[in-house]
PDB file of C-alpha atoms in Angstrom:
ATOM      1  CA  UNK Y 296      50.194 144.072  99.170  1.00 94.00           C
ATOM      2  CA  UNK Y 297      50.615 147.745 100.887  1.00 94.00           C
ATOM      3  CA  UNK Y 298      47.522 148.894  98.302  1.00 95.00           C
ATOM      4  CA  UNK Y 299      45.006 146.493 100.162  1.00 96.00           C
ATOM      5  CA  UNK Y 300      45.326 148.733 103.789  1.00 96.00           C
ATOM      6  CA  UNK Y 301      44.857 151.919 102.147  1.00 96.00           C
ATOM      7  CA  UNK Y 302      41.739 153.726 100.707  1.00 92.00           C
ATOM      8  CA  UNK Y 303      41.939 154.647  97.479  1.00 86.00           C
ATOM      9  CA  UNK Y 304      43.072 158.459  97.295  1.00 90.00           C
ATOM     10  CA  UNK Y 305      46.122 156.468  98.283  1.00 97.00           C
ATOM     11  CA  UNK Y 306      49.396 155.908  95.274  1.00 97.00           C
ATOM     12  CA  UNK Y 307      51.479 152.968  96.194  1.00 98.00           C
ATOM     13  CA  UNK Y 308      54.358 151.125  94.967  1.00 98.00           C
ATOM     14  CA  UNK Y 309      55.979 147.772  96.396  1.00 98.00           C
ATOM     15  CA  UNK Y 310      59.707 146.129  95.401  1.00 97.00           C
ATOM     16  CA  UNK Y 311      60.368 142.291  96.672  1.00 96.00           C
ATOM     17  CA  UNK Y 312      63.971 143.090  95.923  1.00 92.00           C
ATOM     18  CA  UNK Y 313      66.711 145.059  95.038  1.00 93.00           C
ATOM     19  CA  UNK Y 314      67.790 145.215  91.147  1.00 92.00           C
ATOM     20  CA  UNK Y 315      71.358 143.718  90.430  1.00 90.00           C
ATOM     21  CA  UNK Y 316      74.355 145.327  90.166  1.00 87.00           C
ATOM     22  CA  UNK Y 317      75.324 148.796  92.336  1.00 86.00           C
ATOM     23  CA  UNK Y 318      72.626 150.649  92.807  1.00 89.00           C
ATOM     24  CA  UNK Y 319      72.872 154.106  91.483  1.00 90.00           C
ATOM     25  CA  UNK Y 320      71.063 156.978  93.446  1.00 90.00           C
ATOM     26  CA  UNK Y 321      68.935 159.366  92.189  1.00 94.00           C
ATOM     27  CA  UNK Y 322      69.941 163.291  91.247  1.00 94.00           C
ATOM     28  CA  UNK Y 323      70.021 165.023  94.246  1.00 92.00           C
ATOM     29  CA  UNK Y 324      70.310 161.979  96.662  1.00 93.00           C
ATOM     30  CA  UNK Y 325      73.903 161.045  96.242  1.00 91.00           C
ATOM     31  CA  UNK Y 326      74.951 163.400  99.226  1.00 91.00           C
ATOM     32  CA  UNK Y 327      72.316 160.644 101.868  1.00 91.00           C
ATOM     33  CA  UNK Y 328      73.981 157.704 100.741  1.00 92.00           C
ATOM     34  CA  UNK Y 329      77.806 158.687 100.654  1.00 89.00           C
ATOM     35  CA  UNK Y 330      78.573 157.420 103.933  1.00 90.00           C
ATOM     36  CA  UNK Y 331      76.204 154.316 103.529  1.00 91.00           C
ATOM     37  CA  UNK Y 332      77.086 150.424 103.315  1.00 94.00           C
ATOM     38  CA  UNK Y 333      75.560 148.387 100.264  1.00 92.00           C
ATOM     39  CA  UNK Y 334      73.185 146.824 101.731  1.00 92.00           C
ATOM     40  CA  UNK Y 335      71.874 150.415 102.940  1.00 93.00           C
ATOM     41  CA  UNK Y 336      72.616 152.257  99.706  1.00 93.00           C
ATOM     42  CA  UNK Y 337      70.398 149.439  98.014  1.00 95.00           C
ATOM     43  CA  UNK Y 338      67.482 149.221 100.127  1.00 95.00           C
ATOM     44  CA  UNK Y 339      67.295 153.296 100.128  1.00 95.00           C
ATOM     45  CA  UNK Y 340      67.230 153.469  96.650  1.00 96.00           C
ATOM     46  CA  UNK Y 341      64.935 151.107  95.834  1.00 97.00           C
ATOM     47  CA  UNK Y 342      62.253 152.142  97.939  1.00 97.00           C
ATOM     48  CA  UNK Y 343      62.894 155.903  97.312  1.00 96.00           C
ATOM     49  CA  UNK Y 344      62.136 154.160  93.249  1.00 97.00           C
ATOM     50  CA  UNK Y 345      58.890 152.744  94.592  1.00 97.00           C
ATOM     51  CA  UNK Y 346      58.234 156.546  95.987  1.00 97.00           C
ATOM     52  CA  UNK Y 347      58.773 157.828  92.961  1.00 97.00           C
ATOM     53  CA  UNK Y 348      56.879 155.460  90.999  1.00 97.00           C
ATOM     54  CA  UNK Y 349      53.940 155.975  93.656  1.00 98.00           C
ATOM     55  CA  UNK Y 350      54.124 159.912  92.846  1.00 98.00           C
ATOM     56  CA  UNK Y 351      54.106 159.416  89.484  1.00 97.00           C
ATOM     57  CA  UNK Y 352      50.324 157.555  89.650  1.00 97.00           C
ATOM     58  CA  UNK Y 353      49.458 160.694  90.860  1.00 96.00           C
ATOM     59  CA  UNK Y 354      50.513 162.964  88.103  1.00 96.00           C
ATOM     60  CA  UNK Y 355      53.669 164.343  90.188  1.00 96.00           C
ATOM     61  CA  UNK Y 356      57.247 164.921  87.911  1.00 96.00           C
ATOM     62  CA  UNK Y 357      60.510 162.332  89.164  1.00 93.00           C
ATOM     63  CA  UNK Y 358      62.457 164.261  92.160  1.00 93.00           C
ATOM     64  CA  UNK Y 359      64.276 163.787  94.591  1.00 95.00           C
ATOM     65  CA  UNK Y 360      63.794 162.685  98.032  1.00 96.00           C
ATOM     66  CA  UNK Y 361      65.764 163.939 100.614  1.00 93.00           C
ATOM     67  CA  UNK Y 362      64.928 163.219 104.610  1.00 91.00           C
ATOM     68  CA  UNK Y 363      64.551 165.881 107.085  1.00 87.00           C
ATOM     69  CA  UNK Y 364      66.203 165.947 110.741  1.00 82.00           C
ATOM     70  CA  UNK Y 365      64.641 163.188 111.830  1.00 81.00           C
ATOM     71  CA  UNK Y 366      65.122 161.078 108.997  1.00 84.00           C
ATOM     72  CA  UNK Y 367      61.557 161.122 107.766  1.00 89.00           C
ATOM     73  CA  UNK Y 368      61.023 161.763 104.133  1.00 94.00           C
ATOM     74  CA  UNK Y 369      60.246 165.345 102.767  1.00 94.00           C
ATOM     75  CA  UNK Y 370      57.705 164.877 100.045  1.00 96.00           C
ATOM     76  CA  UNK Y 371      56.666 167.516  97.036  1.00 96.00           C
ATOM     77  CA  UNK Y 372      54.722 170.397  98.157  1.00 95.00           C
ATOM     78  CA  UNK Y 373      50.700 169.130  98.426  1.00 95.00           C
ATOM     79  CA  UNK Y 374      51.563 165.477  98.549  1.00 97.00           C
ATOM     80  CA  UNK Y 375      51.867 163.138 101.943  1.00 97.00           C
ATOM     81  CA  UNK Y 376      53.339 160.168 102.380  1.00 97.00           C
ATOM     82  CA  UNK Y 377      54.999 156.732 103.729  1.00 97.00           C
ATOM     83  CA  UNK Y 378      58.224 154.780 102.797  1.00 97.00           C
ATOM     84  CA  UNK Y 379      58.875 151.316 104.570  1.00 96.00           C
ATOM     85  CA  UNK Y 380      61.663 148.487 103.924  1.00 95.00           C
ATOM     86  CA  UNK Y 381      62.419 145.579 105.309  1.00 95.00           C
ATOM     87  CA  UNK Y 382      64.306 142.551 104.498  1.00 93.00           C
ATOM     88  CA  UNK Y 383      62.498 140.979 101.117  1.00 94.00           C
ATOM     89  CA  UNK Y 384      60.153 144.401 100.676  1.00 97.00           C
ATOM     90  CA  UNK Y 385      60.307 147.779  99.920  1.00 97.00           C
ATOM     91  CA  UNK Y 386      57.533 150.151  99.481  1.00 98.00           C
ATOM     92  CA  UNK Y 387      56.295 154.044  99.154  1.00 98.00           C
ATOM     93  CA  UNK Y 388      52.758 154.994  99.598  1.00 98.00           C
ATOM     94  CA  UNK Y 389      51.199 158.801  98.694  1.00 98.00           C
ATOM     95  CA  UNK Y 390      48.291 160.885  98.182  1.00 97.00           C
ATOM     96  CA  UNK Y 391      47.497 164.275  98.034  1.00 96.00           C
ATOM     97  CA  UNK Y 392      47.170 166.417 101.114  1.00 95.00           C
ATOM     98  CA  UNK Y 393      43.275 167.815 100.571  1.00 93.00           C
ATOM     99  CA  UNK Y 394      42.473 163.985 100.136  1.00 93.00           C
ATOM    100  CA  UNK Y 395      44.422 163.046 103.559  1.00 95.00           C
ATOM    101  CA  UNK Y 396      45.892 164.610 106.300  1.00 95.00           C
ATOM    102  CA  UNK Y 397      48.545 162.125 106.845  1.00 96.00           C
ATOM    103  CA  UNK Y 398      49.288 158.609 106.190  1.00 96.00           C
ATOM    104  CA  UNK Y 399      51.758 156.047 107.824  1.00 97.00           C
ATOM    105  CA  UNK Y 400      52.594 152.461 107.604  1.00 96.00           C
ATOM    106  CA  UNK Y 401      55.017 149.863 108.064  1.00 98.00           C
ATOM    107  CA  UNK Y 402      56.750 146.939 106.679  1.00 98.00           C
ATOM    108  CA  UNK Y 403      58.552 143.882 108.956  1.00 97.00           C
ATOM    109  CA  UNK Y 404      59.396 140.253 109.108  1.00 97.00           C
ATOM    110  CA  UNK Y 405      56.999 138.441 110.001  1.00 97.00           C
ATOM    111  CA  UNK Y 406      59.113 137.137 113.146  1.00 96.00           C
ATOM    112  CA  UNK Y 407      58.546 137.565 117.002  1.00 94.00           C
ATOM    113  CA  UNK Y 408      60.374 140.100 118.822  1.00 92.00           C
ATOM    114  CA  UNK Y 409      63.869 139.831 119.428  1.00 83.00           C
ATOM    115  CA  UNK Y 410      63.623 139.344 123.455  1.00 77.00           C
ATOM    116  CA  UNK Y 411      61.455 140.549 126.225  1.00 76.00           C
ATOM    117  CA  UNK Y 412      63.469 143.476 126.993  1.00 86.00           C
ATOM    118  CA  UNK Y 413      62.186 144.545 122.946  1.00 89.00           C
ATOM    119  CA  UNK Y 414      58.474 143.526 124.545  1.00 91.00           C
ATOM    120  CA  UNK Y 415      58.361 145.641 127.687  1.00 91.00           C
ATOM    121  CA  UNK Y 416      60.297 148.723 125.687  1.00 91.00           C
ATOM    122  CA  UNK Y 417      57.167 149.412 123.470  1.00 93.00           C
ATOM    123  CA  UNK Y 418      54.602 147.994 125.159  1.00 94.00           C
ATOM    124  CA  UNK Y 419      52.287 148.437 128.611  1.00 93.00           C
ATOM    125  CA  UNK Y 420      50.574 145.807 130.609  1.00 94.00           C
ATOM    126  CA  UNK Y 421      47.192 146.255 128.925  1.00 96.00           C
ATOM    127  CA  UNK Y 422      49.301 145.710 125.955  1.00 97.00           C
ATOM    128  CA  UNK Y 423      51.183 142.477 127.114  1.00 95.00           C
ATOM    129  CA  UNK Y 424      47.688 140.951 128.667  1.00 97.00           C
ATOM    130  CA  UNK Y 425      46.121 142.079 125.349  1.00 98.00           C
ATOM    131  CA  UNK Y 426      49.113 139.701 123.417  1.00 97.00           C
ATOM    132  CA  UNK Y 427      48.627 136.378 125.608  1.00 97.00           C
ATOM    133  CA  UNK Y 428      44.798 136.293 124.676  1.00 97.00           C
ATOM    134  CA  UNK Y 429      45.482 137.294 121.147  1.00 98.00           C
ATOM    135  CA  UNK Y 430      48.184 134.572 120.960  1.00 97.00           C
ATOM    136  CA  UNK Y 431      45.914 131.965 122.331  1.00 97.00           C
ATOM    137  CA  UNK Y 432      43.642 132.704 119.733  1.00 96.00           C
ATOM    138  CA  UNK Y 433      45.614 133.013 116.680  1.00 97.00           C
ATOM    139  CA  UNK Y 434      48.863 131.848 117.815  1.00 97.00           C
ATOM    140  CA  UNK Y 435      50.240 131.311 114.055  1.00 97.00           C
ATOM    141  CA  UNK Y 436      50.201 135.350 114.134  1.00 98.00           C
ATOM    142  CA  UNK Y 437      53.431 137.031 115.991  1.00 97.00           C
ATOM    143  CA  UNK Y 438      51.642 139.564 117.759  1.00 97.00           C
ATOM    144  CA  UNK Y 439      54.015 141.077 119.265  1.00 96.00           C
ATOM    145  CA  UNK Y 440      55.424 142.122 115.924  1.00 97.00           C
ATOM    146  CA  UNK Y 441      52.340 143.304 114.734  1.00 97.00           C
ATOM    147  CA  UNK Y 442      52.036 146.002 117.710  1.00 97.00           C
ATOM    148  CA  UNK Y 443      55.260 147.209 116.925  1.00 96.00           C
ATOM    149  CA  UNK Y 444      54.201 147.764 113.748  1.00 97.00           C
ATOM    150  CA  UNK Y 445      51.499 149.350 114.268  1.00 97.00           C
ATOM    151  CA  UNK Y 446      53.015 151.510 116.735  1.00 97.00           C
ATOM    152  CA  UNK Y 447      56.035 152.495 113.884  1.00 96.00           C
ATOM    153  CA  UNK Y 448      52.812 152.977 111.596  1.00 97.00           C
ATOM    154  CA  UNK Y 449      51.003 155.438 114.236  1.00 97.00           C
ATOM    155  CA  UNK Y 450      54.511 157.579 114.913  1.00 94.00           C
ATOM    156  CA  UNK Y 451      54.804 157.773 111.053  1.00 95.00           C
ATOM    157  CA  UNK Y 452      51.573 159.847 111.041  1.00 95.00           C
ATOM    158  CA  UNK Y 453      51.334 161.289 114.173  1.00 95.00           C
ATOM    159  CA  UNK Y 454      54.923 162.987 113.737  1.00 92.00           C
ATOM    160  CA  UNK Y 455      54.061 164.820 110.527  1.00 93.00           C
ATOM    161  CA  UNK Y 456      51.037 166.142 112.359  1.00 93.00           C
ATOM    162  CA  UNK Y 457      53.105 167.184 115.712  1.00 92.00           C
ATOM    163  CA  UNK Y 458      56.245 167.416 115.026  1.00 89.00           C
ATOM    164  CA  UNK Y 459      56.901 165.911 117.982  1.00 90.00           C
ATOM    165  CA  UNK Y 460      58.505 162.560 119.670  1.00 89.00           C
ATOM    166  CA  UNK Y 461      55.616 160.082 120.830  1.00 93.00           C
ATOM    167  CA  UNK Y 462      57.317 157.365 122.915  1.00 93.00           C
ATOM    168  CA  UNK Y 463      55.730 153.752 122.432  1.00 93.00           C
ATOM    169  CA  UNK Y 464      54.143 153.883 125.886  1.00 92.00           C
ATOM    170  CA  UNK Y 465      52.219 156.869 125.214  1.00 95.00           C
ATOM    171  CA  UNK Y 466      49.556 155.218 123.084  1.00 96.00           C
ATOM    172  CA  UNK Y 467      47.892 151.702 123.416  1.00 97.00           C
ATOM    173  CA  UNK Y 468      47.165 149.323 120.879  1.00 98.00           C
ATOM    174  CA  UNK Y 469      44.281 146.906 120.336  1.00 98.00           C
ATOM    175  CA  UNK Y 470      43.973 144.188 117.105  1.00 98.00           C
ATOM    176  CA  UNK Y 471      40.944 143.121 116.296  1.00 98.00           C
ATOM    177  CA  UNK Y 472      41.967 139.882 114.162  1.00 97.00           C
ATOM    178  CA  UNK Y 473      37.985 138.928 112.954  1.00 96.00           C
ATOM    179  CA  UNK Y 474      38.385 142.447 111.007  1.00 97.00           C
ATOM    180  CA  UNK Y 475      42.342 142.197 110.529  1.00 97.00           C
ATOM    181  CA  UNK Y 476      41.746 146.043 112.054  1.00 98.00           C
ATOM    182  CA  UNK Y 477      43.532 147.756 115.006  1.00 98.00           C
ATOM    183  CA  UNK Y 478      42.932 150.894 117.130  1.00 97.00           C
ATOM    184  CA  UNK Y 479      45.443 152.793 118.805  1.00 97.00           C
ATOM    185  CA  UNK Y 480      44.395 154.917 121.552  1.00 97.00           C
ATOM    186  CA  UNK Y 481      46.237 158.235 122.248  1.00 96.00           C
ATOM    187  CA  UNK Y 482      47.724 158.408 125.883  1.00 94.00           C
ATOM    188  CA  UNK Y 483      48.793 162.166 125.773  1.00 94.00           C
ATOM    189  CA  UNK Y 484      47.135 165.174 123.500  1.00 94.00           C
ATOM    190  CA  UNK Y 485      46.918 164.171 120.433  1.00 93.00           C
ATOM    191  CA  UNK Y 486      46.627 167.357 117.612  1.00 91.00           C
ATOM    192  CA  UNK Y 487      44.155 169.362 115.981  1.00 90.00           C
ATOM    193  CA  UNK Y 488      43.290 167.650 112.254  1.00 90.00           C
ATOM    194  CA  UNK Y 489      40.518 169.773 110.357  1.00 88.00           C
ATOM    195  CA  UNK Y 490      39.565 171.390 113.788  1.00 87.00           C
ATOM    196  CA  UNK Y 491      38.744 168.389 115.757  1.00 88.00           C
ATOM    197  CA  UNK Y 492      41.627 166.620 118.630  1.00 90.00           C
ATOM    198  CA  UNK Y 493      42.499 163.417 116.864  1.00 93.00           C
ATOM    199  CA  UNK Y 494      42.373 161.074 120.459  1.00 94.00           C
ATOM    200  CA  UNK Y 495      43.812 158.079 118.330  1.00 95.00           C
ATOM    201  CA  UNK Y 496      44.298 155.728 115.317  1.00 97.00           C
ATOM    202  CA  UNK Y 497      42.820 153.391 113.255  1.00 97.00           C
ATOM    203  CA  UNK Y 498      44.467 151.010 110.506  1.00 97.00           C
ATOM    204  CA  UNK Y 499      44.565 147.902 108.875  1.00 98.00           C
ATOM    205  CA  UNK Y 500      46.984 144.802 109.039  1.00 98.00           C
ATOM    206  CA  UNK Y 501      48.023 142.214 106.638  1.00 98.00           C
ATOM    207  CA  UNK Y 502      50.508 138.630 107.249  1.00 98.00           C
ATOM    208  CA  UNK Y 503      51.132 137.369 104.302  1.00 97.00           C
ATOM    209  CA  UNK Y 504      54.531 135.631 102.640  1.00 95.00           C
ATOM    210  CA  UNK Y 505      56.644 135.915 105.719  1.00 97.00           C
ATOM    211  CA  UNK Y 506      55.782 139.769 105.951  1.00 98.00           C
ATOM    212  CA  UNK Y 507      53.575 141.797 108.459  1.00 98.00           C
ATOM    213  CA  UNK Y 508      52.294 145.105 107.040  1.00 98.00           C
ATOM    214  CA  UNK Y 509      50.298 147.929 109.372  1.00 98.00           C
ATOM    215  CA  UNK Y 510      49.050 151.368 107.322  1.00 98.00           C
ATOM    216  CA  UNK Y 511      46.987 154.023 109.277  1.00 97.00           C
ATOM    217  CA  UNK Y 512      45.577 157.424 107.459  1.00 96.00           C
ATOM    218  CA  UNK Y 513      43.620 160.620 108.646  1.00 94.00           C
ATOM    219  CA  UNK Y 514      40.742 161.497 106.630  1.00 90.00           C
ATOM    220  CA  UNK Y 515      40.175 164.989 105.340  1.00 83.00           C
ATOM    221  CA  UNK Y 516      36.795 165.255 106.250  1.00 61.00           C
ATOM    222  CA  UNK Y 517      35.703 167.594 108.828  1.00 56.00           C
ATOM    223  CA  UNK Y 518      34.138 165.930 112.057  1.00 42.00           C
ATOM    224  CA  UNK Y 519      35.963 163.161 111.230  1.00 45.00           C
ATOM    225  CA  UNK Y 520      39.624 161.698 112.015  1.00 35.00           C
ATOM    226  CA  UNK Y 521      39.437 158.489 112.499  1.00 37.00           C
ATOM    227  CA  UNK Y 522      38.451 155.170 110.504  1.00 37.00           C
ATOM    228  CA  UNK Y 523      39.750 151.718 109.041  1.00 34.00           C
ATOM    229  CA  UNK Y 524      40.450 153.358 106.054  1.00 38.00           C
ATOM    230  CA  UNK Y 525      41.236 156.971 107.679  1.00 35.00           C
ATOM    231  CA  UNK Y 526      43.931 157.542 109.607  1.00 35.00           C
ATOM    232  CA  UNK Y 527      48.283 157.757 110.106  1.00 33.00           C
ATOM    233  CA  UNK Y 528      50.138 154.886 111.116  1.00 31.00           C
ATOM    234  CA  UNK Y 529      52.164 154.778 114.743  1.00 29.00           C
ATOM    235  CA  UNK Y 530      55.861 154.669 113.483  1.00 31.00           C
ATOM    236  CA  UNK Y 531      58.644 154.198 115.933  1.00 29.00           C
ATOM    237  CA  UNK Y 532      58.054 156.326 118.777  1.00 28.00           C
ATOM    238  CA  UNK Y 533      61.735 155.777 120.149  1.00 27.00           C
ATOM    239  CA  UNK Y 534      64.688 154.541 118.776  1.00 26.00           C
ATOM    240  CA  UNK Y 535      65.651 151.178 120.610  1.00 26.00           C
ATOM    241  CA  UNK Y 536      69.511 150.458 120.041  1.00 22.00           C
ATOM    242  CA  UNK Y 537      69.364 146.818 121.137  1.00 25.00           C
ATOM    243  CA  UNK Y 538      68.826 146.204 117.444  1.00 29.00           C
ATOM    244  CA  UNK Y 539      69.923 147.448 114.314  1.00 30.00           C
ATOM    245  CA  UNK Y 540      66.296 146.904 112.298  1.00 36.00           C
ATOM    246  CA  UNK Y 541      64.242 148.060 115.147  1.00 39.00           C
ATOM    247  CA  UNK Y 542      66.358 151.136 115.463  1.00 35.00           C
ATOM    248  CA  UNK Y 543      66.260 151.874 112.005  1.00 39.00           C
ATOM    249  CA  UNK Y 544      62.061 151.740 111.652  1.00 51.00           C
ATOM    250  CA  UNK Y 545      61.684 154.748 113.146  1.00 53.00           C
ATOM    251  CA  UNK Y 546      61.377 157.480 110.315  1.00 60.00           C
ATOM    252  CA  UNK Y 547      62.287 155.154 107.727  1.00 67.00           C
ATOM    253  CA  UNK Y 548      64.124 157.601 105.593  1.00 68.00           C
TER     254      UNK Y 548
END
């Protein structure tokens, strides 16, 4: 699924479960899962096998993995990347860095928001008015989950980039559902990429089998950072405690 959002420098690799039995992490890895339950311990190790998998379409050797301080994945030398999971998927996407600058994107159930408080957390009122015509036109889509995902896409690529927090108010989102396309439109200063100030994001989304996908990537060509095809996703700008899974998207390690 994740391969139809991304251009084609792209890698990717996709799980719709977890092999049986206890899952046994990889060399190198055993220190990030010794404090973790099953269900963690499985879903980590599967997708970090989809990353692997991905890396090896490019030609890289099978490492290891590990996450940095804020949880995001630290990927070979020359190589960017994206891991996502989700109840039912699990899935790694990566390309070289002089093919990309970055790439992001996100995985979720294909289920409205938990409650309003969840709504007006990562959202504006552009944003919300944006929802209730979108809804009225395709109401079979959960919207609202699809801007959160695209928001956890945009931080996934924008923090690589910054190193920085971006808080889910701090850039606004607009689907265009004719094109299955969305645009997310920096609210603070965005960074350099190739010389030019990246002002937002571009990306792709995809429903499909009770799952809602968002990918964003940043081109490598100069004069241009932007595009359908080009640019990071908008991860989880904030961790939101009210619940477990939407705590957890931010970073994905």
């Amino acid at each position: 699924m994740i391969e139809e959002l991304l251009p084609r420098p792209v890698a990717t690799a996709e799980a719709f479960g977890d092999p049986a039995g206890e899952p046994v992490p990889f060399p190198g890895e055993e220190h990030l899962l010794a404090h973790a339950v099953p269900a963690r311990r499985r879903e980590f190790t599967t997708a970090r096998a989809c990353a692997r998998r991905a890396l090896g379409l490019l030609g890289e050797p099978r490492a290891a993995i590990p996450y940095d301080s804020s949880r995001a994945p630290v990927w070979p030398a020359g190589i960017v990347g994206s891991i996502t999971h989700c109840v039912g998927y699990r899935a790694a996407a990566v390309a070289r860095a002089e093919d990309l600058a970055v790439l992001g994107f996100d995985a979720e159930p294909h289920d409205p928001l938990d409650h309003t408080g969840v709504l007006h957390m990562v959202t504006g009122a552009e944003e919300r008015a944006h929802l209730a015509e979108l809804t009225a036109l395709r109401p079979e889509v959960h919207w609202d989950r699809a801007l959160f995902s695209a928001k956890e896409s945009v931080y996934k690529a924008w923090s690589p980039l910054t190193g920085r927090w971006l808080d889910f108010t701090e850039a606004t989102v607009t689907f265009q559902p004719r094109t299955a396309t969305f645009s997310a439109r920096l609210l603070v200063d965005g960074p350099l990429v190739d010389g030019v100030a990246l002002r937002g994001f571009e990306g792709r989304f995809l429903v499909r089998g009770g799952l809602l996908l968002t990918a964003t990537t940043v081109s490598r060509v100069p004069g241009a950072a932007s595009g359908a095809d080009n640019g990071p996703d908008l991860g989880a700008a904030r961790r939101f405690r009210a619940g477990q899974p939407l705590a957890r998207s931010r970073g994905t390690p």
